Coordinates of C-alpha atoms and ligand atoms in Angstrom, one line a residue:
M667 CA 23.4 6.7 7.6
N668 CA 21.4 7.9 10.6
E669 CA 19.3 10.1 8.4
R670 CA 15.6 9.7 8.5
I671 CA 13.9 7.3 6.1
R672 CA 12.1 9.1 3.3
L673 CA 8.7 8.0 2.0
A674 CA 7.4 9.6 -1.2
V675 CA 3.6 9.6 -1.5
P676 CA 1.2 11.2 -4.0
N677 CA 0.2 14.8 -3.3
K678 CA -2.8 14.9 -5.7
G679 CA -5.3 12.5 -7.1
R680 CA -7.2 9.5 -6.1
L681 CA -4.4 7.8 -4.1
V682 CA -3.9 10.7 -1.7
E683 CA -6.7 10.1 0.8
P684 CA -6.3 6.3 1.1
T685 CA -2.5 6.7 1.5
L686 CA -2.9 9.3 4.2
A687 CA -5.5 7.2 6.0
L688 CA -3.1 4.2 5.9
L689 CA -0.2 6.2 7.3
H690 CA -2.4 7.7 10.1
D691 CA -3.9 4.3 10.9
A692 CA -0.4 2.9 11.1
G693 CA 0.0 5.4 14.0
L694 CA 2.3 7.8 12.3
V695 CA 1.8 11.4 13.7
F696 CA 2.5 14.1 11.2
E697 CA 1.1 17.4 10.0
E698 CA 0.2 17.6 6.4
H699 CA 1.2 21.3 5.9
H700 CA -1.3 21.5 3.1
R701 CA 0.7 18.8 1.5
S702 CA 3.7 20.9 0.9
L703 CA 6.8 19.0 0.0
I704 CA 7.8 17.4 3.2
A705 CA 6.2 16.4 6.5
R706 CA 8.2 15.2 9.5
V707 CA 6.7 12.2 11.3
Q708 CA 6.8 13.2 15.0
N709 CA 6.9 9.7 16.5
Y710 CA 9.1 7.8 14.1
G711 CA 12.3 8.5 12.1
L712 CA 10.4 9.0 8.9
D713 CA 9.9 12.0 6.6
I714 CA 7.0 12.0 4.1
L715 CA 7.6 13.6 0.7
F716 CA 4.4 14.7 -1.1
V717 CA 5.0 14.5 -4.9
R718 CA 3.0 13.9 -8.0
T719 CA 1.8 10.3 -8.3
A720 CA 3.7 10.0 -11.6
D721 CA 6.9 11.3 -10.0
V722 CA 7.0 8.9 -7.0
L723 CA 8.9 6.2 -8.9
E724 CA 11.6 8.7 -10.0
F725 CA 12.1 10.0 -6.5
V726 CA 12.6 6.4 -5.3
R727 CA 14.7 5.3 -8.3
D728 CA 17.0 8.3 -7.8
G729 CA 17.3 7.6 -4.1
V730 CA 15.8 10.9 -3.1
A731 CA 13.2 8.8 -1.3
D732 CA 13.9 5.3 0.2
L733 CA 10.3 4.2 -0.1
G734 CA 7.3 5.2 -2.3
V735 CA 3.6 4.7 -2.7
T736 CA 2.3 4.7 -6.2
G737 CA 0.0 2.9 -8.6
G738 CA 1.0 -0.6 -9.7
D739 CA 0.1 0.4 -13.3
L740 CA 2.8 3.2 -13.1
A741 CA 5.4 0.8 -11.8
A742 CA 4.5 -1.7 -14.6
E743 CA 4.7 1.2 -17.1
A744 CA 8.1 2.3 -15.9
G745 CA 9.3 -1.3 -16.3
S746 CA 10.5 -0.5 -12.8
E747 CA 13.3 -2.6 -11.4
L748 CA 12.2 -1.2 -8.0
P749 CA 11.2 -4.0 -5.6
V750 CA 7.5 -3.9 -4.7
I751 CA 7.5 -4.6 -1.0
R752 CA 3.8 -4.8 -0.6
S753 CA 0.5 -4.4 -2.4
L754 CA -1.7 -2.0 -0.5
G755 CA -5.2 -3.1 -1.3
Y756 CA -6.6 0.2 -2.5
G757 CA -6.5 2.2 -5.8
R758 CA -7.7 -1.0 -7.4
C759 CA -8.4 -0.8 -11.1
R760 CA -7.4 -2.6 -14.3
L761 CA -5.7 -1.5 -17.4
A762 CA -8.0 -2.6 -20.2
V763 CA -8.4 -2.5 -24.0
A764 CA -11.6 -0.7 -24.9
V765 CA -13.3 0.1 -28.2
P766 CA -16.4 2.1 -29.2
E767 CA -19.6 0.5 -28.1
D768 CA -20.9 0.3 -31.7
S769 CA -17.7 -1.0 -33.3
A770 CA -17.3 -4.5 -34.5
Y771 CA -14.2 -5.3 -32.5
G772 CA -14.7 -8.2 -30.2
R773 CA -11.1 -9.3 -29.4
P774 CA -7.8 -7.4 -29.1
E775 CA -6.4 -9.4 -32.0
E776 CA -8.9 -7.7 -34.3
L777 CA -7.2 -4.3 -33.7
A778 CA -4.3 -5.5 -35.9
G779 CA -3.1 -2.5 -37.9
A780 CA -5.4 -0.1 -36.0
R781 CA -4.4 2.8 -33.8
V782 CA -4.6 2.4 -30.0
A783 CA -4.4 5.5 -27.8
T784 CA -3.0 5.3 -24.3
A785 CA -1.2 6.9 -21.5
H786 CA 0.5 3.6 -20.8
P787 CA 2.5 3.0 -24.0
A788 CA 5.0 0.5 -22.6
S789 CA 2.4 -1.8 -21.1
T790 CA 0.3 -1.5 -24.3
R791 CA 3.2 -2.3 -26.5
R792 CA 4.1 -5.3 -24.3
F793 CA 0.5 -6.6 -24.3
F794 CA 0.0 -6.4 -28.1
A795 CA 3.6 -7.8 -28.7
E796 CA 2.8 -10.8 -26.6
L797 CA -0.4 -11.4 -28.7
G798 CA 1.8 -11.0 -31.8
V799 CA -0.5 -8.2 -33.0
D800 CA 0.9 -5.1 -34.7
V801 CA -0.9 -1.8 -33.6
E802 CA 0.0 1.8 -33.9
I803 CA 0.3 3.2 -30.4
I804 CA -0.8 6.9 -30.0
T805 CA 0.6 8.1 -26.7
L806 CA -1.5 10.7 -24.8
S807 CA -1.0 12.0 -21.3
G808 CA -4.7 12.2 -20.5
A809 CA -8.3 12.2 -21.7
V810 CA -7.5 8.9 -23.5
E811 CA -11.2 7.9 -23.5
V812 CA -12.1 10.7 -25.9
A813 CA -9.5 9.6 -28.5
P814 CA -11.9 7.3 -30.5
R815 CA -14.6 10.1 -30.7
L816 CA -12.0 12.6 -31.9
G817 CA -11.0 10.1 -34.7
L818 CA -7.5 9.8 -33.2
A819 CA -7.7 6.0 -32.6
E820 CA -9.8 3.0 -33.1
G821 CA -9.2 1.6 -29.6
I822 CA -7.7 2.7 -26.3
V823 CA -5.9 1.1 -23.4
D824 CA -6.8 2.9 -20.2
L825 CA -7.5 2.4 -16.5
V826 CA -10.9 1.2 -15.6
S827 CA -12.4 0.7 -12.1
T828 CA -16.2 0.7 -12.3
G829 CA -16.5 1.0 -16.0
S830 CA -18.7 4.1 -15.7
T831 CA -16.2 6.4 -17.5
L832 CA -16.0 4.0 -20.4
A833 CA -19.8 3.8 -20.6
M834 CA -20.1 7.6 -20.4
N835 CA -17.8 7.8 -23.4
G836 CA -19.6 5.1 -25.4
L837 CA -16.8 2.6 -25.0
R838 CA -16.7 -1.1 -23.9
A839 CA -13.8 -3.1 -22.6
I840 CA -12.8 -6.1 -24.6
A841 CA -9.6 -7.4 -22.8
D842 CA -7.6 -6.8 -19.6
V843 CA -4.0 -5.8 -19.9
L844 CA -3.1 -5.9 -16.2
P845 CA -4.7 -5.5 -12.8
S846 CA -3.4 -2.6 -10.6
E847 CA -3.5 -1.4 -7.1
A848 CA -1.4 0.9 -5.0
V849 CA 2.0 -0.5 -4.1
L850 CA 4.8 0.2 -1.7
V851 CA 8.2 0.3 -3.5
A852 CA 11.7 0.6 -2.2
N853 CA 15.0 1.9 -3.5
P854 CA 17.2 -1.2 -3.9
A855 CA 20.2 0.4 -2.3
A856 CA 18.2 1.7 0.7
E857 CA 16.6 -1.7 1.0
A858 CA 20.1 -3.3 1.2
A859 CA 21.5 -0.7 3.6
R860 CA 18.5 -0.1 5.8
G861 CA 16.6 -3.3 5.6
A862 CA 15.6 -3.4 9.3
E863 CA 14.1 0.1 9.3
I864 CA 12.3 -0.5 6.1
S865 CA 11.0 -3.8 7.3
A866 CA 9.7 -2.1 10.5
I867 CA 7.7 0.4 8.4
D868 CA 6.4 -2.4 6.2
T869 CA 5.4 -4.4 9.3
M870 CA 3.4 -1.4 10.6
I871 CA 1.6 -0.9 7.3
G872 CA 1.0 -4.7 6.9
A873 CA -0.5 -4.8 10.4
V874 CA -3.1 -2.1 9.4
L875 CA -3.9 -3.9 6.2
A876 CA -4.3 -7.3 7.9
A877 CA -6.6 -5.7 10.6
R878 CA -8.8 -4.0 8.0
D879 CA -9.7 -7.4 6.5
R880 CA -10.6 -9.0 9.8
K881 CA -12.9 -8.7 12.8
Y882 CA -12.6 -9.9 16.4
L883 CA -15.6 -12.1 17.3
M884 CA -16.6 -12.9 20.9
M885 CA -19.5 -15.0 22.0
N886 CA -20.8 -17.2 24.8
A887 CA -21.9 -20.8 24.2
P888 CA -22.7 -24.0 25.8
A889 CA -19.5 -26.0 26.2
A890 CA -21.3 -29.0 24.6
R891 CA -21.6 -27.2 21.3
L892 CA -17.9 -26.2 21.1
Q893 CA -17.1 -28.6 18.2
E894 CA -20.1 -27.5 16.2
L895 CA -19.1 -23.8 16.6
E896 CA -15.4 -24.5 15.9
D897 CA -16.4 -26.1 12.7
L898 CA -18.1 -22.9 11.6
L899 CA -15.1 -20.7 12.4
P900 CA -12.5 -20.5 9.7
G901 CA -9.7 -22.9 10.4
L902 CA -6.8 -20.4 9.9
E903 CA -6.9 -18.8 13.3
S904 CA -7.8 -21.2 16.0
P905 CA -10.3 -19.7 18.5
S906 CA -9.5 -19.1 22.2
V907 CA -11.9 -21.0 24.5
I908 CA -12.4 -19.7 28.0
P909 CA -14.5 -21.4 30.7
L910 CA -17.2 -19.1 32.2
A911 CA -18.3 -19.0 35.9
H912 CA -21.6 -20.4 34.8
E913 CA -21.2 -24.2 34.7
G914 CA -21.2 -25.7 31.2
M915 CA -20.7 -22.4 29.5
I916 CA -17.7 -21.1 27.6
A917 CA -16.6 -17.9 25.9
I918 CA -15.1 -18.2 22.4
H919 CA -12.9 -15.5 20.9
A920 CA -11.9 -15.7 17.3
V921 CA -10.4 -13.5 14.5
V922 CA -12.5 -13.9 11.3
G923 CA -12.5 -12.4 7.8
A924 CA -14.6 -9.2 7.8
D925 CA -16.4 -10.4 4.7
D926 CA -17.4 -13.6 6.4
I927 CA -19.2 -12.0 9.3
W928 CA -22.7 -11.6 7.8
G929 CA -22.9 -15.2 6.7
L930 CA -21.5 -16.4 10.0
L931 CA -23.6 -14.6 12.6
P932 CA -26.9 -16.4 12.0
R933 CA -25.2 -19.8 11.8
L934 CA -23.3 -19.2 15.1
K935 CA -26.6 -18.2 16.7
A936 CA -28.3 -21.3 15.4
S937 CA -25.4 -23.3 16.9
G938 CA -26.1 -22.0 20.4
A939 CA -23.9 -18.9 20.5
S940 CA -25.3 -15.9 22.4
G941 CA -24.0 -12.4 23.3
I942 CA -22.1 -12.3 20.1
L943 CA -19.8 -9.2 19.8
V944 CA -18.1 -8.1 16.6
L945 CA -15.2 -5.8 17.3
P946 CA -12.9 -3.9 14.9
I947 CA -9.2 -4.8 15.1
E948 CA -6.7 -1.9 15.0
K949 CA -3.6 -3.7 14.0
L950 CA -2.7 -7.4 13.5
V951 CA 0.8 -8.8 13.3
P952 CA 0.5 -12.5 12.4
Ligands
AMP1630 P1 -4.4 10.2 -10.2 O1 -4.4 10.3 -11.7 O2 -3.4 11.0 -9.5 O3 -5.8 10.3 -9.6 O4 -3.9 8.7 -9.8 C1 -4.0 7.7 -10.7 C2 -3.7 6.4 -10.1 O5 -4.8 5.9 -9.4 C3 -3.5 5.4 -11.2 O6 -2.1 5.4 -11.6 C4 -4.0 4.1 -10.7 O7 -2.9 3.5 -10.0 C5 -5.0 4.6 -9.6 N1 -6.4 4.3 -10.0 C6 -7.3 3.6 -9.4 N2 -8.5 3.6 -10.0 C7 -8.4 4.3 -11.1 C8 -9.3 4.7 -12.2 N3 -10.5 4.3 -12.3 N4 -8.8 5.6 -13.1 C9 -7.5 6.0 -13.0 N5 -6.7 5.7 -12.1 C10 -7.1 4.9 -11.1

């Protein structure tokens, strides 16, 4: 029971870099050993297992790992009973139905009786069953987007992020099956037995994710304009107001959404703010 917690993460592919960045940003110190199977975290009771993205769920399901990071699409595909503890905000894409650019298909219902190639057969079956549409599912493990050109299928269900791979293959999306992003999943038995440790790791990760979305804003302003400035700052986190040595002047500190900054700065300035500083936040625990 006093074993170290084990976290399975992808060792290859597009989820590797953002996952490692997240763990490093969370303050975990470990050597990647060229991503050989296991890395020992030096400053926490955690071992990181590097496995194939597609195998992460199996490691967690079997209890070889207590926690895992993988794609939400893979969790949906596995019909996984594993609790998703947190969505991680990267690896965003959608599973979509696509057809050849020059085909007449406009809606997924029109694929009734047709062949649909996919590496996500369970999600595809579920999607068309819910529509009450019968399709023949052709399961491929990769290169799904070339299936129509090879005459293997009339349509596909595949992951899309920017849509450029679809366009390059002369395809267009006609419907979304599900949205996906990287997720943190837990083994249910480990979650029950080691809830406090798992929750501590989740809190660390959550603190990094919350900080990424926000900036710390500092400014000076005439006290008389406090109300006006407060009205501009999002209501969620109330600003700190500090009197300055200079009579009638205050400093205002606030945490704001990173995406709001560019719209906000000129308006704060117009409302009397000066010496505005925008600072990154390393971690934020609400
Ligand atoms: P990999 O095949 O190892 O690069 O990882 C694939 C995982 O990355 C998928 O299961 C998705 O969760 C995620 N992902 C994010 N964007 C895309 C995309 N455009 N195509 C494929 N996978 C994506």
